[in-house]
Structure formats: C-alpha cells, structure tokens
PDB file of C-alpha atoms in Angstrom:
ATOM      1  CA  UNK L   1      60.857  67.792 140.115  1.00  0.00           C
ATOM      2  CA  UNK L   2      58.343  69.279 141.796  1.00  0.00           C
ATOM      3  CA  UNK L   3      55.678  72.618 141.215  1.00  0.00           C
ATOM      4  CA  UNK L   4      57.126  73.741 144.468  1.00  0.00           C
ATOM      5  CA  UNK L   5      60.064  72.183 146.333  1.00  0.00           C
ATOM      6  CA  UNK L   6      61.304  72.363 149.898  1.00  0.00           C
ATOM      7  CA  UNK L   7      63.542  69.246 149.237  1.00  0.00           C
ATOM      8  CA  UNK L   8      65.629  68.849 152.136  1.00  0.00           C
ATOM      9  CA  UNK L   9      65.105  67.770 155.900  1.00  0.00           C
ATOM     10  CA  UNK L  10      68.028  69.725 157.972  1.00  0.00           C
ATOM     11  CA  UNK L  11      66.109  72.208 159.230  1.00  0.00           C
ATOM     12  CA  UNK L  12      63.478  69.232 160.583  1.00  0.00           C
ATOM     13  CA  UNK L  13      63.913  68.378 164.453  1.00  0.00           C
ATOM     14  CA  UNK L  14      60.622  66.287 164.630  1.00  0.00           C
ATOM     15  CA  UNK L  15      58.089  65.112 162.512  1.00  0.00           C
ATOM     16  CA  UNK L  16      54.528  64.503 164.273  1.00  0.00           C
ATOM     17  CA  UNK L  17      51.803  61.828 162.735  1.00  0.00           C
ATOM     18  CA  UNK L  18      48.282  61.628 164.010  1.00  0.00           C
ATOM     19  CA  UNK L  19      46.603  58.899 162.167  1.00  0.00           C
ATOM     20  CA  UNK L  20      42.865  58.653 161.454  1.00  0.00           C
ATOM     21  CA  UNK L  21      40.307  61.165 162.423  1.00  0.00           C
ATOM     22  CA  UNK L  22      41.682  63.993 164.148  1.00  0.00           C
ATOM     23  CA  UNK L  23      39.399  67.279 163.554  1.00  0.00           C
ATOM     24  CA  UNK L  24      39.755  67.991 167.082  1.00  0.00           C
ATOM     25  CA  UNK L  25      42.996  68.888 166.235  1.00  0.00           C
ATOM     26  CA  UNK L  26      43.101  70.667 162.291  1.00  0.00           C
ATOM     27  CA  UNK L  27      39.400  70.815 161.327  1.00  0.00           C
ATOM     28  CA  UNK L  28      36.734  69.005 159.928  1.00  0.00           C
ATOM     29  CA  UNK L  29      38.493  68.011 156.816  1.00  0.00           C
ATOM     30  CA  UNK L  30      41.208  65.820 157.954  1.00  0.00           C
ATOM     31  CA  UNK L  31      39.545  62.651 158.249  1.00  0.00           C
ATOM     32  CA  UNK L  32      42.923  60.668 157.421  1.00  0.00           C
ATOM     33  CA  UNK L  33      45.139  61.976 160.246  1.00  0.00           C
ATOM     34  CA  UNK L  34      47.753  64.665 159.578  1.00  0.00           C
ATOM     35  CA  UNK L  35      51.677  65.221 159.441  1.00  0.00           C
ATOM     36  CA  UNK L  36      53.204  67.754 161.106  1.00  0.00           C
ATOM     37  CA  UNK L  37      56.953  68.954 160.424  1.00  0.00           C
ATOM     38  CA  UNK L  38      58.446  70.311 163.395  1.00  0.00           C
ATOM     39  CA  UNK L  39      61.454  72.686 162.344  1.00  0.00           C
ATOM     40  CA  UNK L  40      64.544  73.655 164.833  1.00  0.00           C
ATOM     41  CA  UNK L  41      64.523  76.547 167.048  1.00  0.00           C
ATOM     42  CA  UNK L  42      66.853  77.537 169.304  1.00  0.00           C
ATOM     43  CA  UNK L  43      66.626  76.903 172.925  1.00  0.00           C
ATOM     44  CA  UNK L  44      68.000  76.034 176.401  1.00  0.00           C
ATOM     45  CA  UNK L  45      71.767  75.004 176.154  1.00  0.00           C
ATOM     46  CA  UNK L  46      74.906  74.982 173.933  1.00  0.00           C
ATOM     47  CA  UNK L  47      76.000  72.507 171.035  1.00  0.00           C
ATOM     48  CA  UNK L  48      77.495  71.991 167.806  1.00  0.00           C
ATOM     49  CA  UNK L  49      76.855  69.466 165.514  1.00  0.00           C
ATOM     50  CA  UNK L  50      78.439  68.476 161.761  1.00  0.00           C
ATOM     51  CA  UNK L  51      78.020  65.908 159.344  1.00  0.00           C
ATOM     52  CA  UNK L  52      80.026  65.009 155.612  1.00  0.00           C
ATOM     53  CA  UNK L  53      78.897  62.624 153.723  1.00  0.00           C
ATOM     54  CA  UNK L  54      80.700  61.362 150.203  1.00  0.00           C
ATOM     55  CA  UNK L  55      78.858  58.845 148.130  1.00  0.00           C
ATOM     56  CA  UNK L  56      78.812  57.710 144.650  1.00  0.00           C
ATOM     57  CA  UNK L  57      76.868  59.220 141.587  1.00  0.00           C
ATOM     58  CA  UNK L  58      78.133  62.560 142.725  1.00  0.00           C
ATOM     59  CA  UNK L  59      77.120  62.499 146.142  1.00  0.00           C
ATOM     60  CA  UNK L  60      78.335  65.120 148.139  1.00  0.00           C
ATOM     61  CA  UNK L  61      77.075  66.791 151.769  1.00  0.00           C
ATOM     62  CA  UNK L  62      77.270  68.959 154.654  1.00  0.00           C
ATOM     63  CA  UNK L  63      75.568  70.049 157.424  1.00  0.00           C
ATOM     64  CA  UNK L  64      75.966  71.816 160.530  1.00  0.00           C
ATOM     65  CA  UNK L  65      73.846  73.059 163.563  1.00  0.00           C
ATOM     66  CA  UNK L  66      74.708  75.363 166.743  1.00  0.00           C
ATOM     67  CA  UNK L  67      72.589  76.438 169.144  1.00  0.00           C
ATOM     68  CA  UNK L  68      74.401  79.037 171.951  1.00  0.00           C
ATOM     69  CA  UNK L  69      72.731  80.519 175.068  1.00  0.00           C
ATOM     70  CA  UNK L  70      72.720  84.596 175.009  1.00  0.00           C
ATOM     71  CA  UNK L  71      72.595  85.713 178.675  1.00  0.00           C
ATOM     72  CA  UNK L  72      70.182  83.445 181.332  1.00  0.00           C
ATOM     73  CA  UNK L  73      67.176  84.158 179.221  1.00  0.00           C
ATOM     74  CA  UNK L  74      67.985  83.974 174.939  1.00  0.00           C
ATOM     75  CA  UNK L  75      69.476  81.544 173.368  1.00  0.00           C
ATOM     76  CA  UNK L  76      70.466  81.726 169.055  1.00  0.00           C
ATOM     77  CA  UNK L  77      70.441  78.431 166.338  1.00  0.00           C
ATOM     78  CA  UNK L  78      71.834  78.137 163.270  1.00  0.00           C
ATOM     79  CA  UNK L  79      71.497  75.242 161.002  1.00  0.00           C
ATOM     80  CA  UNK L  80      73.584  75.653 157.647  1.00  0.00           C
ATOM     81  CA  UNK L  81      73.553  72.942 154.600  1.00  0.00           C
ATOM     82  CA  UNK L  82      75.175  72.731 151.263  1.00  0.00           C
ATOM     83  CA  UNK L  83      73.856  69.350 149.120  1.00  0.00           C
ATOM     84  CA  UNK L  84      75.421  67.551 145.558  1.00  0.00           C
ATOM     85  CA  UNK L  85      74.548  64.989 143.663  1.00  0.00           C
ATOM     86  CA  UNK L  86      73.597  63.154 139.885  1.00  0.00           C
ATOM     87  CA  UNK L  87      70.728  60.896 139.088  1.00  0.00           C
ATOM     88  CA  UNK L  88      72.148  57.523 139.409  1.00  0.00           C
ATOM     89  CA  UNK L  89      72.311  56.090 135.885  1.00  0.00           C
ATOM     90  CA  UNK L  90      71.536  59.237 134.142  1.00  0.00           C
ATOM     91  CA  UNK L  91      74.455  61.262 132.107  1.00  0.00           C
ATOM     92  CA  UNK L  92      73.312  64.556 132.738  1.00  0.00           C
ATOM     93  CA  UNK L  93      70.277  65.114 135.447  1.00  0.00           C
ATOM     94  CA  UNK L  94      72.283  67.068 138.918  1.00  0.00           C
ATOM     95  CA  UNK L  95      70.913  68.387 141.718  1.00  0.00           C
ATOM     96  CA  UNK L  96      72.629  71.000 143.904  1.00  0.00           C
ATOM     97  CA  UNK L  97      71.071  72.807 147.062  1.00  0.00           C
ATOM     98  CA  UNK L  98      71.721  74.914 150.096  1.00  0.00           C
ATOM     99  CA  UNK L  99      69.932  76.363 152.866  1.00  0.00           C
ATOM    100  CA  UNK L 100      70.344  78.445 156.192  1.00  0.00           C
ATOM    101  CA  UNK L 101      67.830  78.660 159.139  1.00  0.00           C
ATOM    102  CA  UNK L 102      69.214  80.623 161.898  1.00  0.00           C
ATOM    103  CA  UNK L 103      66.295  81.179 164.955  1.00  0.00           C
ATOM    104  CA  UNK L 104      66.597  83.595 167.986  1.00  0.00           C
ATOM    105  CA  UNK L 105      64.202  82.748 171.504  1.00  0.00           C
ATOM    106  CA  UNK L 106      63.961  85.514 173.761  1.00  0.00           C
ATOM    107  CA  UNK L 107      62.448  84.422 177.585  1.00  0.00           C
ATOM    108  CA  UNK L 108      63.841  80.830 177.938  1.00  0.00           C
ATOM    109  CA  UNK L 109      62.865  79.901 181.619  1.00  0.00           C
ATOM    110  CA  UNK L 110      59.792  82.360 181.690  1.00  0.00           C
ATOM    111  CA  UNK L 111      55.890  82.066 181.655  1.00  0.00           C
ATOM    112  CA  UNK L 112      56.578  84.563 178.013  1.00  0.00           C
ATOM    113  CA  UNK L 113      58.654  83.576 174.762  1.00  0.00           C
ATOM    114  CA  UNK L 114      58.906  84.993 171.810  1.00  0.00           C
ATOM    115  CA  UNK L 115      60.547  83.297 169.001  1.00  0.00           C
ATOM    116  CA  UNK L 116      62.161  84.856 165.278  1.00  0.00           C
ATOM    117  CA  UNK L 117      63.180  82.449 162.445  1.00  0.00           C
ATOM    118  CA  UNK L 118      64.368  82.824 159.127  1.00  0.00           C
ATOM    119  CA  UNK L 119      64.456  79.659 156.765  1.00  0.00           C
ATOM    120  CA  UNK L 120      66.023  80.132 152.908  1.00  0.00           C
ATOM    121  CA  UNK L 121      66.707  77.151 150.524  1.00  0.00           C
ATOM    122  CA  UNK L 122      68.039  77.469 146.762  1.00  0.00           C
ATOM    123  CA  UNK L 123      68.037  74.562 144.695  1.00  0.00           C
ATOM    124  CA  UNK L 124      69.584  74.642 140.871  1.00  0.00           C
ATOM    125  CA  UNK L 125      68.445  71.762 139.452  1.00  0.00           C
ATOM    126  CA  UNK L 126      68.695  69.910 135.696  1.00  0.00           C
ATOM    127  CA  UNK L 127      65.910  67.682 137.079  1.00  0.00           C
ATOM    128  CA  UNK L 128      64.688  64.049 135.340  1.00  0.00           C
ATOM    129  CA  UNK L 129      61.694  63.849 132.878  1.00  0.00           C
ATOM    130  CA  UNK L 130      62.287  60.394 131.950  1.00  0.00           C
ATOM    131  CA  UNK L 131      62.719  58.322 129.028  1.00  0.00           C
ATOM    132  CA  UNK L 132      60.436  57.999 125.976  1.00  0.00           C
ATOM    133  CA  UNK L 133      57.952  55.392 126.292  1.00  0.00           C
ATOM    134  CA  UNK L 134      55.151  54.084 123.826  1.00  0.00           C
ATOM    135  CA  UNK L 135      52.788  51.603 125.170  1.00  0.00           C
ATOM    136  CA  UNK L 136      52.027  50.048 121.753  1.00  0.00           C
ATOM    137  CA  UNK L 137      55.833  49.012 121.849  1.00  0.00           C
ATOM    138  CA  UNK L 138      55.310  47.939 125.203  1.00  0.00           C
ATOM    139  CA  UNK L 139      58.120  50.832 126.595  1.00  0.00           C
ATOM    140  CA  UNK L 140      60.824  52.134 125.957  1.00  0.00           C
ATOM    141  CA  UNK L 141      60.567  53.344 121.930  1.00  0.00           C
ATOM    142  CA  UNK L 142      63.117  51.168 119.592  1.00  0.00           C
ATOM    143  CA  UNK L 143      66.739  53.158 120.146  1.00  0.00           C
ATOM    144  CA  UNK L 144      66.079  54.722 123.187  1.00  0.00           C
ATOM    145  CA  UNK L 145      68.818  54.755 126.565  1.00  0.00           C
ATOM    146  CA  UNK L 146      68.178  54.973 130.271  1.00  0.00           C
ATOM    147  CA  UNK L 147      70.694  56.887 130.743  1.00  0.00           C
ATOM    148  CA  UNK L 148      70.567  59.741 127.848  1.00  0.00           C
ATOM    149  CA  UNK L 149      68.818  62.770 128.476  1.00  0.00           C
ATOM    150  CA  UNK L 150      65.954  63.730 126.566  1.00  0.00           C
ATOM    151  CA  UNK L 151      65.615  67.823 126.293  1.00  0.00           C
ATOM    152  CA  UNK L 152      68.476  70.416 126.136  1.00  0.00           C
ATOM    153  CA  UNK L 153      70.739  69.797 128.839  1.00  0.00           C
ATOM    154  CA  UNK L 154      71.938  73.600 128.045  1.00  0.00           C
ATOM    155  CA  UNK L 155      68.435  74.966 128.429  1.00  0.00           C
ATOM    156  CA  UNK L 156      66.925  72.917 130.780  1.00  0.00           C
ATOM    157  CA  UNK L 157      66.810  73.709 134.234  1.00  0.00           C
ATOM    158  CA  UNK L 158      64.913  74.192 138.002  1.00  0.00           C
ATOM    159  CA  UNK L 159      66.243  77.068 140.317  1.00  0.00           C
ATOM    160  CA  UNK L 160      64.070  77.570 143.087  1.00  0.00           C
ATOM    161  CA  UNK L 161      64.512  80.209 145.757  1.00  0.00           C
ATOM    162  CA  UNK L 162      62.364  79.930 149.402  1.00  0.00           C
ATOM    163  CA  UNK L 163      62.371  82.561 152.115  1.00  0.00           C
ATOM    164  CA  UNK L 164      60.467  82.046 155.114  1.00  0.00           C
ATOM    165  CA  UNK L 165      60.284  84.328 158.580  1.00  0.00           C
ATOM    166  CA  UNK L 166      58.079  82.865 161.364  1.00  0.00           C
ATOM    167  CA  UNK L 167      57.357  84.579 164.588  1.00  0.00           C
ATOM    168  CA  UNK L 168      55.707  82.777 167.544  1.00  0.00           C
ATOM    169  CA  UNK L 169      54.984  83.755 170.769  1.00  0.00           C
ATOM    170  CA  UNK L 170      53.809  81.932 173.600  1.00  0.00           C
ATOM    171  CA  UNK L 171      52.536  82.200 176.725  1.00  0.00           C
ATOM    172  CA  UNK L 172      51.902  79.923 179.984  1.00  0.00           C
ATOM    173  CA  UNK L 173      48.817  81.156 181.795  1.00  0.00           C
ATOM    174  CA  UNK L 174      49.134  77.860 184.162  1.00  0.00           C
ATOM    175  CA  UNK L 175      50.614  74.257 183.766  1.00  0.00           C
ATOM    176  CA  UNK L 176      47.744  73.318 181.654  1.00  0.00           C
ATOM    177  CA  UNK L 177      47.289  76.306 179.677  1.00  0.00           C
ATOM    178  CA  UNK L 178      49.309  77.975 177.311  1.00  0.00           C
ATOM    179  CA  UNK L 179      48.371  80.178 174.094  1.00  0.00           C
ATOM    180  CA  UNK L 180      50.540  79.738 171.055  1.00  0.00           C
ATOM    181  CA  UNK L 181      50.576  82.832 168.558  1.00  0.00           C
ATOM    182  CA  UNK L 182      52.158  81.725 165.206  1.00  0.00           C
ATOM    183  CA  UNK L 183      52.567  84.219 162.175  1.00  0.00           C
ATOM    184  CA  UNK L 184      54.364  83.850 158.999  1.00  0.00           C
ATOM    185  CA  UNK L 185      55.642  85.077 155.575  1.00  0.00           C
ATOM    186  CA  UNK L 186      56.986  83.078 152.870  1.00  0.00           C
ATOM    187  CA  UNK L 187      58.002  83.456 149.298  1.00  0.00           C
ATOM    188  CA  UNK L 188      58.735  80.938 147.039  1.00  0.00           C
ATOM    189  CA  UNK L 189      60.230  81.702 143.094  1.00  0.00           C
ATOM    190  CA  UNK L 190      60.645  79.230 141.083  1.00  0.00           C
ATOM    191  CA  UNK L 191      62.000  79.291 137.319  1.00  0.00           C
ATOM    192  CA  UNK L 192      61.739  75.808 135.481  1.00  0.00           C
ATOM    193  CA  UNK L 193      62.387  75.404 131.596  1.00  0.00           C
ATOM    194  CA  UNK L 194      61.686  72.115 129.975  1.00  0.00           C
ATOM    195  CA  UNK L 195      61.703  71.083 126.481  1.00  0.00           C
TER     196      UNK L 195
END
C-alpha cells in the first residue's frame, strides 16, 4: 500500500531511462538520471490485442488494446484492464483493480497533431501491514502467524480512484524542430482505513 497508487502498467507503451547527469534534459536537480513512463496513444494503423492470465493465490487478469484509424488523418485507442488477486500466504489481504485509457490523435501524417487522453484506474484494496514483530524477541512476537491478518478485515480497506485528461499538441516546424505542448489534469481520491 501506497499514499498514492497508480499500480498497474497497461496503459505503459515505453518506459525511457537516462542514467546519470542529465539537467540538459529535466533541470538542475536530477543529478541521478531520470525515468520516464511513456503511456499509449493512438496512432497510424489498426490492431487488437488481448491477454488472460489465471494463476494461483487468486490470480486473475485481462487486458485488451485497439487502436482504429478514423478517416486518412485520426486514428482512436482504447486500452481496457480488469486485475484479481490475494497476497500469497496471507488469509485475507486482496487486491482488485481496473482501468480504461481510451486516446483520440487528430492530424496523423501532418506537420500539426493534436492529441486527447483520458486515463481512470480504481483499485479496492484490503492491503498488507504485516505481522507483529518485537526486536527484543528477535521477530515475530511468541503466537503470532504469517498468514493471519492483523486489523479488522471488515473495516480495513484502500479504494483509490485516478482520473487523468492530457492534451498535447505538436508541431513540426522542420525535420529537426518540433514544439511539444503538453497540458494536464488529474485527480486522485483515495480512502484508506487501518487499524
């Protein structure tokens, strides 16, 4: 569990890593080198893409994505996910999420694109605090289980809600050149109880 959590990857076509100094590219600050999460938009051509996947300790997911041309010059994306599973182990920490990121790209082929997307994840979660521990005892305290859950497994709980719209438009002045305009809103709510 998490302050904030974005938890899952399907909306992620790339990730980017510059390592070591890099304030050329994000400031003065960086001095470690940066990672950059590059999410899916739509663009040129058509697909569609699905994956299952059944596992133990609960396991259970889904994804798709489709991406679909609109005319010579627009093209839409949808990526969809529904997610399952326990903490292996554990008799009553669960984890369930879902998400939807569809994207629309108007001026595919031109020196001029403009790009909408929308990006919402909800996550219900009984997440996992642990076990007691004492260090005088050297862990675990004297009676105490892996796999038993220590709080109120009726009270305890994580939902978190994310909506994100992103805007970017972009234009080629000349094969070297281009300026990138990005602009975005997000809200994230998140109600945790723990005992």
């Amino acid at each position: 569990s998490a302050q904030y959590s974005r938890t899952d990857s399907f909306n992620l076509e790339a990730i980017e890593l510059i390592n070591g100094a890099n304030s050329v590219y994000s400031g003065a600050g960086s001095v470690g080198g940066n990672i950059n999460l590059v999410s899916k938009t739509a663009r040129a051509g058509t697909f569609n893409t699905a994956q299952l996947g059944i596992g133990t300790d609960g396991y259970a997911r889904v994804t798709a994505d489709s991406n679909m041309e609109i005319g010579d010059s627009a093209a839409f994306r949808i990526n969809a996910m529904a997610h399952a599973n326990d903490a292996p182990g554990r008799d009553v920490e669960k984890f369930a999420r879902w998400g939807v990121a569809p994207s629309i790209v108007f001026g595919l082929g031109s020196d001029t694109r403009l790009t909408f997307s929308y990006f919402h994840q909800t996550d219900n979660n009984i997440p996992q605090y642990g076990v007691p521990y004492y260090s005088d005892f050297g862990g675990m305290l004297p009676g105490a289980k892996t796999e038993n859950y220590y709080g109120y497994s009726n009270v305890d709980s994580q939902d978190t809600d994310v909506d994100m719209l992103t805007g970017v438009l972009e234009v080629d002045f000349s094969e070297n050149t281009t300026l990138r305009s990005l602009a975005r809103f997000q809200t994230v709510d998140q109600v945790s109880v723990v005992s």
